[in-house]
């Protein structure tokens, strides 16, 4: 666990690096699955003209919007993984800053 002291009245932030890396790995697995399996299948389905006329034609007009929503879902997972990487980078920078303060205090 890493505890980052807060400036001001807040109690600070406690972070478990193992959980953050696990979250990142799970997000990465989801992204790979969506990109390698679901996205190609959805693109293939969008090329098919399986319903060309009839009473439900209006209902079928929402299909492209559904495909767009799937892309939004994928984009959101990518964004979430980017934010987790930002957290990890911030943790590394904070650790380096703390290490430098310790070295300076020890006059090493």
PDB file of N, CA and C in Angstrom:
ATOM      1  N   UNK A   1       0.841  -1.184   0.000  1.00  0.00           N
ATOM      2  CA  UNK A   1       0.000   0.000   0.000  1.00  0.00           C
ATOM      3  C   UNK A   1       0.881   1.240   0.000  1.00  0.00           C
ATOM      4  N   UNK A   2       0.475   2.201  -0.754  1.00  0.00           N
ATOM      5  CA  UNK A   2       1.162   3.482  -0.762  1.00  0.00           C
ATOM      6  C   UNK A   2       0.179   4.518  -0.237  1.00  0.00           C
ATOM      7  N   UNK A   3       0.653   5.370   0.641  1.00  0.00           N
ATOM      8  CA  UNK A   3      -0.192   6.423   1.186  1.00  0.00           C
ATOM      9  C   UNK A   3       0.423   7.756   0.789  1.00  0.00           C
ATOM     10  N   UNK A   4      -0.347   8.544   0.080  1.00  0.00           N
ATOM     11  CA  UNK A   4       0.107   9.857  -0.332  1.00  0.00           C
ATOM     12  C   UNK A   4      -0.527  10.889   0.588  1.00  0.00           C
ATOM     13  N   UNK A   5       0.292  11.617   1.353  1.00  0.00           N
ATOM     14  CA  UNK A   5      -0.280  12.629   2.231  1.00  0.00           C
ATOM     15  C   UNK A   5      -0.903  13.752   1.416  1.00  0.00           C
ATOM     16  N   UNK A   6      -1.971  14.280   1.925  1.00  0.00           N
ATOM     17  CA  UNK A   6      -2.669  15.353   1.234  1.00  0.00           C
ATOM     18  C   UNK A   6      -2.230  16.693   1.787  1.00  0.00           C
ATOM     19  N   UNK A   7      -2.364  17.680   0.967  1.00  0.00           N
ATOM     20  CA  UNK A   7      -2.100  19.051   1.395  1.00  0.00           C
ATOM     21  C   UNK A   7      -3.429  19.648   1.834  1.00  0.00           C
ATOM     22  N   UNK A   8      -3.484  20.214   2.998  1.00  0.00           N
ATOM     23  CA  UNK A   8      -4.721  20.814   3.479  1.00  0.00           C
ATOM     24  C   UNK A   8      -5.438  19.910   4.452  1.00  0.00           C
ATOM     25  N   UNK A   9      -6.762  19.954   4.400  1.00  0.00           N
ATOM     26  CA  UNK A   9      -7.582  19.268   5.397  1.00  0.00           C
ATOM     27  C   UNK A   9      -7.849  17.800   5.074  1.00  0.00           C
ATOM     28  N   UNK A  10      -7.543  17.368   3.879  1.00  0.00           N
ATOM     29  CA  UNK A  10      -7.849  15.995   3.482  1.00  0.00           C
ATOM     30  C   UNK A  10      -6.944  14.994   4.186  1.00  0.00           C
ATOM     31  N   UNK A  11      -7.398  13.764   4.277  1.00  0.00           N
ATOM     32  CA  UNK A  11      -6.644  12.711   4.959  1.00  0.00           C
ATOM     33  C   UNK A  11      -5.601  12.063   4.068  1.00  0.00           C
ATOM     34  N   UNK A  12      -5.586  12.357   2.774  1.00  0.00           N
ATOM     35  CA  UNK A  12      -4.626  11.749   1.870  1.00  0.00           C
ATOM     36  C   UNK A  12      -5.258  10.631   1.064  1.00  0.00           C
ATOM     37  N   UNK A  13      -4.421   9.966   0.292  1.00  0.00           N
ATOM     38  CA  UNK A  13      -4.886   8.920  -0.602  1.00  0.00           C
ATOM     39  C   UNK A  13      -4.078   7.660  -0.331  1.00  0.00           C
ATOM     40  N   UNK A  14      -4.764   6.555  -0.133  1.00  0.00           N
ATOM     41  CA  UNK A  14      -4.100   5.272   0.039  1.00  0.00           C
ATOM     42  C   UNK A  14      -4.336   4.458  -1.227  1.00  0.00           C
ATOM     43  N   UNK A  15      -3.237   3.963  -1.805  1.00  0.00           N
ATOM     44  CA  UNK A  15      -3.305   3.270  -3.082  1.00  0.00           C
ATOM     45  C   UNK A  15      -2.596   1.927  -2.963  1.00  0.00           C
ATOM     46  N   UNK A  16      -3.216   0.893  -3.504  1.00  0.00           N
ATOM     47  CA  UNK A  16      -2.593  -0.424  -3.549  1.00  0.00           C
ATOM     48  C   UNK A  16      -2.087  -0.645  -4.976  1.00  0.00           C
ATOM     49  N   UNK A  17      -0.778  -0.593  -5.191  1.00  0.00           N
ATOM     50  CA  UNK A  17      -0.230  -0.745  -6.550  1.00  0.00           C
ATOM     51  C   UNK A  17      -0.612  -2.067  -7.209  1.00  0.00           C
ATOM     52  N   UNK A  18      -0.742  -3.134  -6.417  1.00  0.00           N
ATOM     53  CA  UNK A  18      -1.130  -4.423  -6.990  1.00  0.00           C
ATOM     54  C   UNK A  18      -2.532  -4.365  -7.590  1.00  0.00           C
ATOM     55  N   UNK A  19      -3.424  -3.648  -6.923  1.00  0.00           N
ATOM     56  CA  UNK A  19      -4.788  -3.528  -7.434  1.00  0.00           C
ATOM     57  C   UNK A  19      -4.789  -2.691  -8.714  1.00  0.00           C
ATOM     58  N   UNK A  20      -4.025  -1.620  -8.720  1.00  0.00           N
ATOM     59  CA  UNK A  20      -3.979  -0.765  -9.913  1.00  0.00           C
ATOM     60  C   UNK A  20      -3.424  -1.539 -11.104  1.00  0.00           C
ATOM     61  N   UNK A  21      -2.353  -2.285 -10.896  1.00  0.00           N
ATOM     62  CA  UNK A  21      -1.794  -3.056 -12.012  1.00  0.00           C
ATOM     63  C   UNK A  21      -2.761  -4.154 -12.449  1.00  0.00           C
ATOM     64  N   UNK A  22      -3.485  -4.746 -11.507  1.00  0.00           N
ATOM     65  CA  UNK A  22      -4.487  -5.742 -11.855  1.00  0.00           C
ATOM     66  C   UNK A  22      -5.607  -5.117 -12.688  1.00  0.00           C
ATOM     67  N   UNK A  23      -6.054  -3.944 -12.295  1.00  0.00           N
ATOM     68  CA  UNK A  23      -7.095  -3.236 -13.054  1.00  0.00           C
ATOM     69  C   UNK A  23      -6.594  -2.962 -14.471  1.00  0.00           C
ATOM     70  N   UNK A  24      -5.358  -2.481 -14.583  1.00  0.00           N
ATOM     71  CA  UNK A  24      -4.811  -2.199 -15.912  1.00  0.00           C
ATOM     72  C   UNK A  24      -4.768  -3.471 -16.761  1.00  0.00           C
ATOM     73  N   UNK A  25      -4.279  -4.559 -16.189  1.00  0.00           N
ATOM     74  CA  UNK A  25      -4.192  -5.814 -16.938  1.00  0.00           C
ATOM     75  C   UNK A  25      -5.565  -6.308 -17.376  1.00  0.00           C
ATOM     76  N   UNK A  26      -6.560  -6.163 -16.517  1.00  0.00           N
ATOM     77  CA  UNK A  26      -7.915  -6.577 -16.880  1.00  0.00           C
ATOM     78  C   UNK A  26      -8.484  -5.695 -17.986  1.00  0.00           C
ATOM     79  N   UNK A  27      -8.241  -4.389 -17.892  1.00  0.00           N
ATOM     80  CA  UNK A  27      -8.688  -3.487 -18.949  1.00  0.00           C
ATOM     81  C   UNK A  27      -8.015  -3.838 -20.270  1.00  0.00           C
ATOM     82  N   UNK A  28      -6.716  -4.112 -20.220  1.00  0.00           N
ATOM     83  CA  UNK A  28      -5.982  -4.470 -21.435  1.00  0.00           C
ATOM     84  C   UNK A  28      -6.550  -5.755 -22.044  1.00  0.00           C
ATOM     85  N   UNK A  29      -6.878  -6.735 -21.216  1.00  0.00           N
ATOM     86  CA  UNK A  29      -7.472  -7.980 -21.710  1.00  0.00           C
ATOM     87  C   UNK A  29      -8.808  -7.716 -22.391  1.00  0.00           C
ATOM     88  N   UNK A  30      -9.619  -6.860 -21.789  1.00  0.00           N
ATOM     89  CA  UNK A  30     -10.923  -6.515 -22.373  1.00  0.00           C
ATOM     90  C   UNK A  30     -10.736  -5.826 -23.717  1.00  0.00           C
ATOM     91  N   UNK A  31      -9.805  -4.896 -23.783  1.00  0.00           N
ATOM     92  CA  UNK A  31      -9.553  -4.162 -25.029  1.00  0.00           C
ATOM     93  C   UNK A  31      -9.108  -5.121 -26.131  1.00  0.00           C
ATOM     94  N   UNK A  32      -8.177  -6.010 -25.794  1.00  0.00           N
ATOM     95  CA  UNK A  32      -7.704  -6.981 -26.786  1.00  0.00           C
ATOM     96  C   UNK A  32      -8.861  -7.847 -27.284  1.00  0.00           C
ATOM     97  N   UNK A  33      -9.689  -8.305 -26.361  1.00  0.00           N
ATOM     98  CA  UNK A  33     -10.833  -9.141 -26.732  1.00  0.00           C
ATOM     99  C   UNK A  33     -11.800  -8.378 -27.633  1.00  0.00           C
ATOM    100  N   UNK A  34     -12.106  -7.153 -27.269  1.00  0.00           N
ATOM    101  CA  UNK A  34     -13.034  -6.357 -28.082  1.00  0.00           C
ATOM    102  C   UNK A  34     -12.461  -6.083 -29.463  1.00  0.00           C
ATOM    103  N   UNK A  35     -11.165  -5.725 -29.511  1.00  0.00           N
ATOM    104  CA  UNK A  35     -10.540  -5.395 -30.793  1.00  0.00           C
ATOM    105  C   UNK A  35     -10.334  -6.624 -31.679  1.00  0.00           C
ATOM    106  N   UNK A  36      -9.978  -7.751 -31.082  1.00  0.00           N
ATOM    107  CA  UNK A  36      -9.641  -8.921 -31.898  1.00  0.00           C
ATOM    108  C   UNK A  36     -10.836  -9.801 -32.227  1.00  0.00           C
ATOM    109  N   UNK A  37     -11.836  -9.809 -31.370  1.00  0.00           N
ATOM    110  CA  UNK A  37     -12.986 -10.702 -31.586  1.00  0.00           C
ATOM    111  C   UNK A  37     -14.260  -9.951 -31.962  1.00  0.00           C
ATOM    112  N   UNK A  38     -14.681  -9.074 -31.094  1.00  0.00           N
ATOM    113  CA  UNK A  38     -15.987  -8.436 -31.289  1.00  0.00           C
ATOM    114  C   UNK A  38     -15.986  -7.431 -32.443  1.00  0.00           C
ATOM    115  N   UNK A  39     -14.978  -6.580 -32.505  1.00  0.00           N
ATOM    116  CA  UNK A  39     -14.965  -5.536 -33.537  1.00  0.00           C
ATOM    117  C   UNK A  39     -14.985  -6.124 -34.950  1.00  0.00           C
ATOM    118  N   UNK A  40     -14.140  -7.107 -35.266  1.00  0.00           N
ATOM    119  CA  UNK A  40     -14.225  -7.686 -36.621  1.00  0.00           C
ATOM    120  C   UNK A  40     -15.592  -8.325 -36.911  1.00  0.00           C
ATOM    121  N   UNK A  41     -16.180  -8.981 -35.926  1.00  0.00           N
ATOM    122  CA  UNK A  41     -17.493  -9.604 -36.126  1.00  0.00           C
ATOM    123  C   UNK A  41     -18.561  -8.552 -36.374  1.00  0.00           C
ATOM    124  N   UNK A  42     -18.503  -7.457 -35.642  1.00  0.00           N
ATOM    125  CA  UNK A  42     -19.480  -6.382 -35.818  1.00  0.00           C
ATOM    126  C   UNK A  42     -19.315  -5.728 -37.186  1.00  0.00           C
ATOM    127  N   UNK A  43     -18.063  -5.527 -37.597  1.00  0.00           N
ATOM    128  CA  UNK A  43     -17.836  -4.957 -38.934  1.00  0.00           C
ATOM    129  C   UNK A  43     -18.379  -5.877 -40.020  1.00  0.00           C
ATOM    130  N   UNK A  44     -18.167  -7.176 -39.843  1.00  0.00           N
ATOM    131  CA  UNK A  44     -18.685  -8.142 -40.816  1.00  0.00           C
ATOM    132  C   UNK A  44     -20.211  -8.098 -40.848  1.00  0.00           C
ATOM    133  N   UNK A  45     -20.833  -8.057 -39.684  1.00  0.00           N
ATOM    134  CA  UNK A  45     -22.297  -7.971 -39.634  1.00  0.00           C
ATOM    135  C   UNK A  45     -22.816  -6.704 -40.299  1.00  0.00           C
ATOM    136  N   UNK A  46     -22.098  -5.608 -40.141  1.00  0.00           N
ATOM    137  CA  UNK A  46     -22.565  -4.341 -40.729  1.00  0.00           C
ATOM    138  C   UNK A  46     -22.524  -4.378 -42.251  1.00  0.00           C
ATOM    139  N   UNK A  47     -21.713  -5.269 -42.823  1.00  0.00           N
ATOM    140  CA  UNK A  47     -21.642  -5.398 -44.285  1.00  0.00           C
ATOM    141  C   UNK A  47     -22.796  -6.223 -44.846  1.00  0.00           C
ATOM    142  N   UNK A  48     -23.388  -7.051 -44.007  1.00  0.00           N
ATOM    143  CA  UNK A  48     -24.476  -7.915 -44.469  1.00  0.00           C
ATOM    144  C   UNK A  48     -25.761  -7.116 -44.647  1.00  0.00           C
ATOM    145  N   UNK A  49     -26.479  -7.420 -45.685  1.00  0.00           N
ATOM    146  CA  UNK A  49     -27.782  -6.788 -45.937  1.00  0.00           C
ATOM    147  C   UNK A  49     -28.852  -7.857 -45.757  1.00  0.00           C
ATOM    148  N   UNK A  50     -29.035  -8.259 -44.498  1.00  0.00           N
ATOM    149  CA  UNK A  50     -29.931  -9.375 -44.223  1.00  0.00           C
ATOM    150  C   UNK A  50     -31.394  -8.953 -44.121  1.00  0.00           C
ATOM    151  N   UNK A  51     -31.637  -7.669 -44.003  1.00  0.00           N
ATOM    152  CA  UNK A  51     -33.029  -7.197 -43.924  1.00  0.00           C
ATOM    153  C   UNK A  51     -33.134  -5.967 -44.801  1.00  0.00           C
ATOM    154  N   UNK A  52     -33.741  -6.132 -45.980  1.00  0.00           N
ATOM    155  CA  UNK A  52     -33.764  -5.045 -46.952  1.00  0.00           C
ATOM    156  C   UNK A  52     -35.098  -4.335 -47.041  1.00  0.00           C
ATOM    157  N   UNK A  53     -36.170  -5.006 -46.664  1.00  0.00           N
ATOM    158  CA  UNK A  53     -37.475  -4.341 -46.722  1.00  0.00           C
ATOM    159  C   UNK A  53     -38.434  -5.059 -45.780  1.00  0.00           C
ATOM    160  N   UNK A  54     -39.479  -4.365 -45.450  1.00  0.00           N
ATOM    161  CA  UNK A  54     -40.496  -4.947 -44.576  1.00  0.00           C
ATOM    162  C   UNK A  54     -40.883  -3.986 -43.475  1.00  0.00           C
ATOM    163  N   UNK A  55     -41.770  -4.452 -42.618  1.00  0.00           N
ATOM    164  CA  UNK A  55     -42.305  -3.598 -41.565  1.00  0.00           C
ATOM    165  C   UNK A  55     -41.263  -3.187 -40.532  1.00  0.00           C
ATOM    166  N   UNK A  56     -40.233  -3.983 -40.359  1.00  0.00           N
ATOM    167  CA  UNK A  56     -39.227  -3.687 -39.330  1.00  0.00           C
ATOM    168  C   UNK A  56     -38.043  -2.885 -39.874  1.00  0.00           C
ATOM    169  N   UNK A  57     -38.171  -2.371 -41.090  1.00  0.00           N
ATOM    170  CA  UNK A  57     -37.033  -1.652 -41.681  1.00  0.00           C
ATOM    171  C   UNK A  57     -36.598  -0.464 -40.818  1.00  0.00           C
ATOM    172  N   UNK A  58     -37.553   0.225 -40.208  1.00  0.00           N
ATOM    173  CA  UNK A  58     -37.203   1.349 -39.347  1.00  0.00           C
ATOM    174  C   UNK A  58     -36.415   0.891 -38.123  1.00  0.00           C
ATOM    175  N   UNK A  59     -36.791  -0.246 -37.582  1.00  0.00           N
ATOM    176  CA  UNK A  59     -36.067  -0.788 -36.434  1.00  0.00           C
ATOM    177  C   UNK A  59     -34.629  -1.120 -36.817  1.00  0.00           C
ATOM    178  N   UNK A  60     -34.422  -1.581 -38.038  1.00  0.00           N
ATOM    179  CA  UNK A  60     -33.084  -1.948 -38.492  1.00  0.00           C
ATOM    180  C   UNK A  60     -32.206  -0.719 -38.732  1.00  0.00           C
ATOM    181  N   UNK A  61     -32.815   0.447 -38.856  1.00  0.00           N
ATOM    182  CA  UNK A  61     -32.044   1.669 -39.082  1.00  0.00           C
ATOM    183  C   UNK A  61     -31.200   2.044 -37.859  1.00  0.00           C
ATOM    184  N   UNK A  62     -31.507   1.472 -36.710  1.00  0.00           N
ATOM    185  CA  UNK A  62     -30.721   1.770 -35.512  1.00  0.00           C
ATOM    186  C   UNK A  62     -29.441   0.931 -35.446  1.00  0.00           C
ATOM    187  N   UNK A  63     -29.313  -0.029 -36.348  1.00  0.00           N
ATOM    188  CA  UNK A  63     -28.142  -0.906 -36.325  1.00  0.00           C
ATOM    189  C   UNK A  63     -26.822  -0.137 -36.430  1.00  0.00           C
ATOM    190  N   UNK A  64     -26.673   0.813 -37.358  1.00  0.00           N
ATOM    191  CA  UNK A  64     -25.420   1.581 -37.399  1.00  0.00           C
ATOM    192  C   UNK A  64     -25.155   2.341 -36.097  1.00  0.00           C
ATOM    193  N   UNK A  65     -26.210   2.834 -35.467  1.00  0.00           N
ATOM    194  CA  UNK A  65     -26.046   3.526 -34.184  1.00  0.00           C
ATOM    195  C   UNK A  65     -25.557   2.555 -33.110  1.00  0.00           C
ATOM    196  N   UNK A  66     -26.051   1.333 -33.137  1.00  0.00           N
ATOM    197  CA  UNK A  66     -25.594   0.322 -32.181  1.00  0.00           C
ATOM    198  C   UNK A  66     -24.113   0.033 -32.392  1.00  0.00           C
ATOM    199  N   UNK A  67     -23.680  -0.034 -33.637  1.00  0.00           N
ATOM    200  CA  UNK A  67     -22.254  -0.238 -33.928  1.00  0.00           C
ATOM    201  C   UNK A  67     -21.417   0.922 -33.396  1.00  0.00           C
ATOM    202  N   UNK A  68     -21.951   2.118 -33.538  1.00  0.00           N
ATOM    203  CA  UNK A  68     -21.252   3.302 -33.026  1.00  0.00           C
ATOM    204  C   UNK A  68     -21.148   3.247 -31.499  1.00  0.00           C
ATOM    205  N   UNK A  69     -22.192   2.782 -30.850  1.00  0.00           N
ATOM    206  CA  UNK A  69     -22.174   2.642 -29.388  1.00  0.00           C
ATOM    207  C   UNK A  69     -21.114   1.629 -28.959  1.00  0.00           C
ATOM    208  N   UNK A  70     -20.954   0.572 -29.735  1.00  0.00           N
ATOM    209  CA  UNK A  70     -19.913  -0.398 -29.421  1.00  0.00           C
ATOM    210  C   UNK A  70     -18.542   0.262 -29.511  1.00  0.00           C
ATOM    211  N   UNK A  71     -18.328   1.052 -30.547  1.00  0.00           N
ATOM    212  CA  UNK A  71     -17.043   1.759 -30.682  1.00  0.00           C
ATOM    213  C   UNK A  71     -16.836   2.703 -29.510  1.00  0.00           C
ATOM    214  N   UNK A  72     -17.901   3.346 -29.050  1.00  0.00           N
ATOM    215  CA  UNK A  72     -17.812   4.209 -27.865  1.00  0.00           C
ATOM    216  C   UNK A  72     -17.382   3.407 -26.643  1.00  0.00           C
ATOM    217  N   UNK A  73     -17.929   2.201 -26.499  1.00  0.00           N
ATOM    218  CA  UNK A  73     -17.555   1.328 -25.396  1.00  0.00           C
ATOM    219  C   UNK A  73     -16.064   1.010 -25.446  1.00  0.00           C
ATOM    220  N   UNK A  74     -15.590   0.633 -26.608  1.00  0.00           N
ATOM    221  CA  UNK A  74     -14.171   0.341 -26.780  1.00  0.00           C
ATOM    222  C   UNK A  74     -13.328   1.569 -26.446  1.00  0.00           C
ATOM    223  N   UNK A  75     -13.738   2.729 -26.943  1.00  0.00           N
ATOM    224  CA  UNK A  75     -13.015   3.978 -26.659  1.00  0.00           C
ATOM    225  C   UNK A  75     -12.967   4.260 -25.153  1.00  0.00           C
ATOM    226  N   UNK A  76     -14.055   3.974 -24.458  1.00  0.00           N
ATOM    227  CA  UNK A  76     -14.091   4.200 -23.010  1.00  0.00           C
ATOM    228  C   UNK A  76     -13.130   3.282 -22.270  1.00  0.00           C
ATOM    229  N   UNK A  77     -13.026   2.033 -22.698  1.00  0.00           N
ATOM    230  CA  UNK A  77     -12.066   1.120 -22.075  1.00  0.00           C
ATOM    231  C   UNK A  77     -10.629   1.578 -22.339  1.00  0.00           C
ATOM    232  N   UNK A  78     -10.365   2.050 -23.547  1.00  0.00           N
ATOM    233  CA  UNK A  78      -9.029   2.562 -23.868  1.00  0.00           C
ATOM    234  C   UNK A  78      -8.726   3.788 -23.006  1.00  0.00           C
ATOM    235  N   UNK A  79      -9.684   4.668 -22.864  1.00  0.00           N
ATOM    236  CA  UNK A  79      -9.504   5.867 -22.028  1.00  0.00           C
ATOM    237  C   UNK A  79      -9.257   5.476 -20.575  1.00  0.00           C
ATOM    238  N   UNK A  80     -10.007   4.522 -20.070  1.00  0.00           N
ATOM    239  CA  UNK A  80      -9.821   4.073 -18.686  1.00  0.00           C
ATOM    240  C   UNK A  80      -8.420   3.510 -18.488  1.00  0.00           C
ATOM    241  N   UNK A  81      -7.937   2.727 -19.452  1.00  0.00           N
ATOM    242  CA  UNK A  81      -6.589   2.163 -19.307  1.00  0.00           C
ATOM    243  C   UNK A  81      -5.533   3.258 -19.357  1.00  0.00           C
ATOM    244  N   UNK A  82      -5.776   4.300 -20.144  1.00  0.00           N
ATOM    245  CA  UNK A  82      -4.856   5.436 -20.200  1.00  0.00           C
ATOM    246  C   UNK A  82      -4.802   6.153 -18.854  1.00  0.00           C
ATOM    247  N   UNK A  83      -5.947   6.306 -18.219  1.00  0.00           N
ATOM    248  CA  UNK A  83      -5.990   6.948 -16.906  1.00  0.00           C
ATOM    249  C   UNK A  83      -5.256   6.123 -15.859  1.00  0.00           C
ATOM    250  N   UNK A  84      -5.372   4.812 -15.940  1.00  0.00           N
ATOM    251  CA  UNK A  84      -4.652   3.947 -15.002  1.00  0.00           C
ATOM    252  C   UNK A  84      -3.146   4.090 -15.213  1.00  0.00           C
ATOM    253  N   UNK A  85      -2.719   4.154 -16.461  1.00  0.00           N
ATOM    254  CA  UNK A  85      -1.285   4.374 -16.742  1.00  0.00           C
ATOM    255  C   UNK A  85      -0.847   5.711 -16.162  1.00  0.00           C
ATOM    256  N   UNK A  86      -1.672   6.733 -16.300  1.00  0.00           N
ATOM    257  CA  UNK A  86      -1.345   8.040 -15.710  1.00  0.00           C
ATOM    258  C   UNK A  86      -1.168   7.936 -14.200  1.00  0.00           C
ATOM    259  N   UNK A  87      -2.016   7.157 -13.549  1.00  0.00           N
ATOM    260  CA  UNK A  87      -1.890   6.945 -12.101  1.00  0.00           C
ATOM    261  C   UNK A  87      -0.559   6.268 -11.783  1.00  0.00           C
ATOM    262  N   UNK A  88      -0.221   5.244 -12.549  1.00  0.00           N
ATOM    263  CA  UNK A  88       1.035   4.531 -12.314  1.00  0.00           C
ATOM    264  C   UNK A  88       2.240   5.446 -12.522  1.00  0.00           C
ATOM    265  N   UNK A  89       2.205   6.274 -13.548  1.00  0.00           N
ATOM    266  CA  UNK A  89       3.292   7.223 -13.800  1.00  0.00           C
ATOM    267  C   UNK A  89       3.399   8.211 -12.647  1.00  0.00           C
ATOM    268  N   UNK A  90       2.271   8.708 -12.163  1.00  0.00           N
ATOM    269  CA  UNK A  90       2.274   9.633 -11.028  1.00  0.00           C
ATOM    270  C   UNK A  90       2.862   8.967  -9.792  1.00  0.00           C
ATOM    271  N   UNK A  91       2.524   7.696  -9.584  1.00  0.00           N
ATOM    272  CA  UNK A  91       3.077   6.972  -8.436  1.00  0.00           C
ATOM    273  C   UNK A  91       4.595   6.848  -8.562  1.00  0.00           C
ATOM    274  N   UNK A  92       5.076   6.542  -9.755  1.00  0.00           N
ATOM    275  CA  UNK A  92       6.524   6.429  -9.978  1.00  0.00           C
ATOM    276  C   UNK A  92       7.203   7.761  -9.707  1.00  0.00           C
ATOM    277  N   UNK A  93       6.628   8.837 -10.241  1.00  0.00           N
ATOM    278  CA  UNK A  93       7.206  10.164 -10.027  1.00  0.00           C
ATOM    279  C   UNK A  93       7.215  10.535  -8.549  1.00  0.00           C
ATOM    280  N   UNK A  94       6.132  10.198  -7.848  1.00  0.00           N
ATOM    281  CA  UNK A  94       6.056  10.486  -6.416  1.00  0.00           C
ATOM    282  C   UNK A  94       7.101   9.688  -5.655  1.00  0.00           C
ATOM    283  N   UNK A  95       7.244   8.414  -6.003  1.00  0.00           N
ATOM    284  CA  UNK A  95       8.266   7.579  -5.352  1.00  0.00           C
ATOM    285  C   UNK A  95       9.666   8.144  -5.579  1.00  0.00           C
ATOM    286  N   UNK A  96       9.937   8.594  -6.798  1.00  0.00           N
ATOM    287  CA  UNK A  96      11.249   9.173  -7.096  1.00  0.00           C
ATOM    288  C   UNK A  96      11.476  10.449  -6.285  1.00  0.00           C
ATOM    289  N   UNK A  97      10.439  11.273  -6.166  1.00  0.00           N
ATOM    290  CA  UNK A  97      10.556  12.514  -5.406  1.00  0.00           C
ATOM    291  C   UNK A  97      10.810  12.220  -3.933  1.00  0.00           C
ATOM    292  N   UNK A  98      10.114  11.229  -3.405  1.00  0.00           N
ATOM    293  CA  UNK A  98      10.319  10.848  -1.997  1.00  0.00           C
ATOM    294  C   UNK A  98      11.733  10.317  -1.806  1.00  0.00           C
ATOM    295  N   UNK A  99      12.201   9.491  -2.733  1.00  0.00           N
ATOM    296  CA  UNK A  99      13.559   8.949  -2.645  1.00  0.00           C
ATOM    297  C   UNK A  99      14.590  10.081  -2.668  1.00  0.00           C
ATOM    298  N   UNK A 100      14.395  11.060  -3.516  1.00  0.00           N
ATOM    299  CA  UNK A 100      15.320  12.197  -3.580  1.00  0.00           C
ATOM    300  C   UNK A 100      15.311  12.987  -2.269  1.00  0.00           C
ATOM    301  N   UNK A 101      14.140  13.138  -1.665  1.00  0.00           N
ATOM    302  CA  UNK A 101      14.055  13.847  -0.382  1.00  0.00           C
ATOM    303  C   UNK A 101      14.800  13.071   0.715  1.00  0.00           C
ATOM    304  N   UNK A 102      14.669  11.765   0.694  1.00  0.00           N
ATOM    305  CA  UNK A 102      15.368  10.943   1.691  1.00  0.00           C
ATOM    306  C   UNK A 102      16.878  11.038   1.508  1.00  0.00           C
ATOM    307  N   UNK A 103      17.318  10.946   0.265  1.00  0.00           N
ATOM    308  CA  UNK A 103      18.744  11.051  -0.021  1.00  0.00           C
ATOM    309  C   UNK A 103      19.272  12.413   0.400  1.00  0.00           C
ATOM    310  N   UNK A 104      18.517  13.470   0.113  1.00  0.00           N
ATOM    311  CA  UNK A 104      18.941  14.807   0.509  1.00  0.00           C
ATOM    312  C   UNK A 104      18.999  14.943   2.031  1.00  0.00           C
ATOM    313  N   UNK A 105      18.024  14.379   2.728  1.00  0.00           N
ATOM    314  CA  UNK A 105      17.989  14.458   4.182  1.00  0.00           C
ATOM    315  C   UNK A 105      19.149  13.676   4.804  1.00  0.00           C
ATOM    316  N   UNK A 106      19.544  12.583   4.160  1.00  0.00           N
ATOM    317  CA  UNK A 106      20.662  11.785   4.653  1.00  0.00           C
ATOM    318  C   UNK A 106      22.014  12.355   4.223  1.00  0.00           C
ATOM    319  N   UNK A 107      21.947  13.339   3.347  1.00  0.00           N
ATOM    320  CA  UNK A 107      23.148  13.985   2.802  1.00  0.00           C
ATOM    321  C   UNK A 107      24.092  12.936   2.185  1.00  0.00           C
ATOM    322  N   UNK A 108      23.490  12.022   1.437  1.00  0.00           N
ATOM    323  CA  UNK A 108      24.265  10.955   0.790  1.00  0.00           C
ATOM    324  C   UNK A 108      24.744  11.410  -0.568  1.00  0.00           C
TER     325      UNK A 108
END
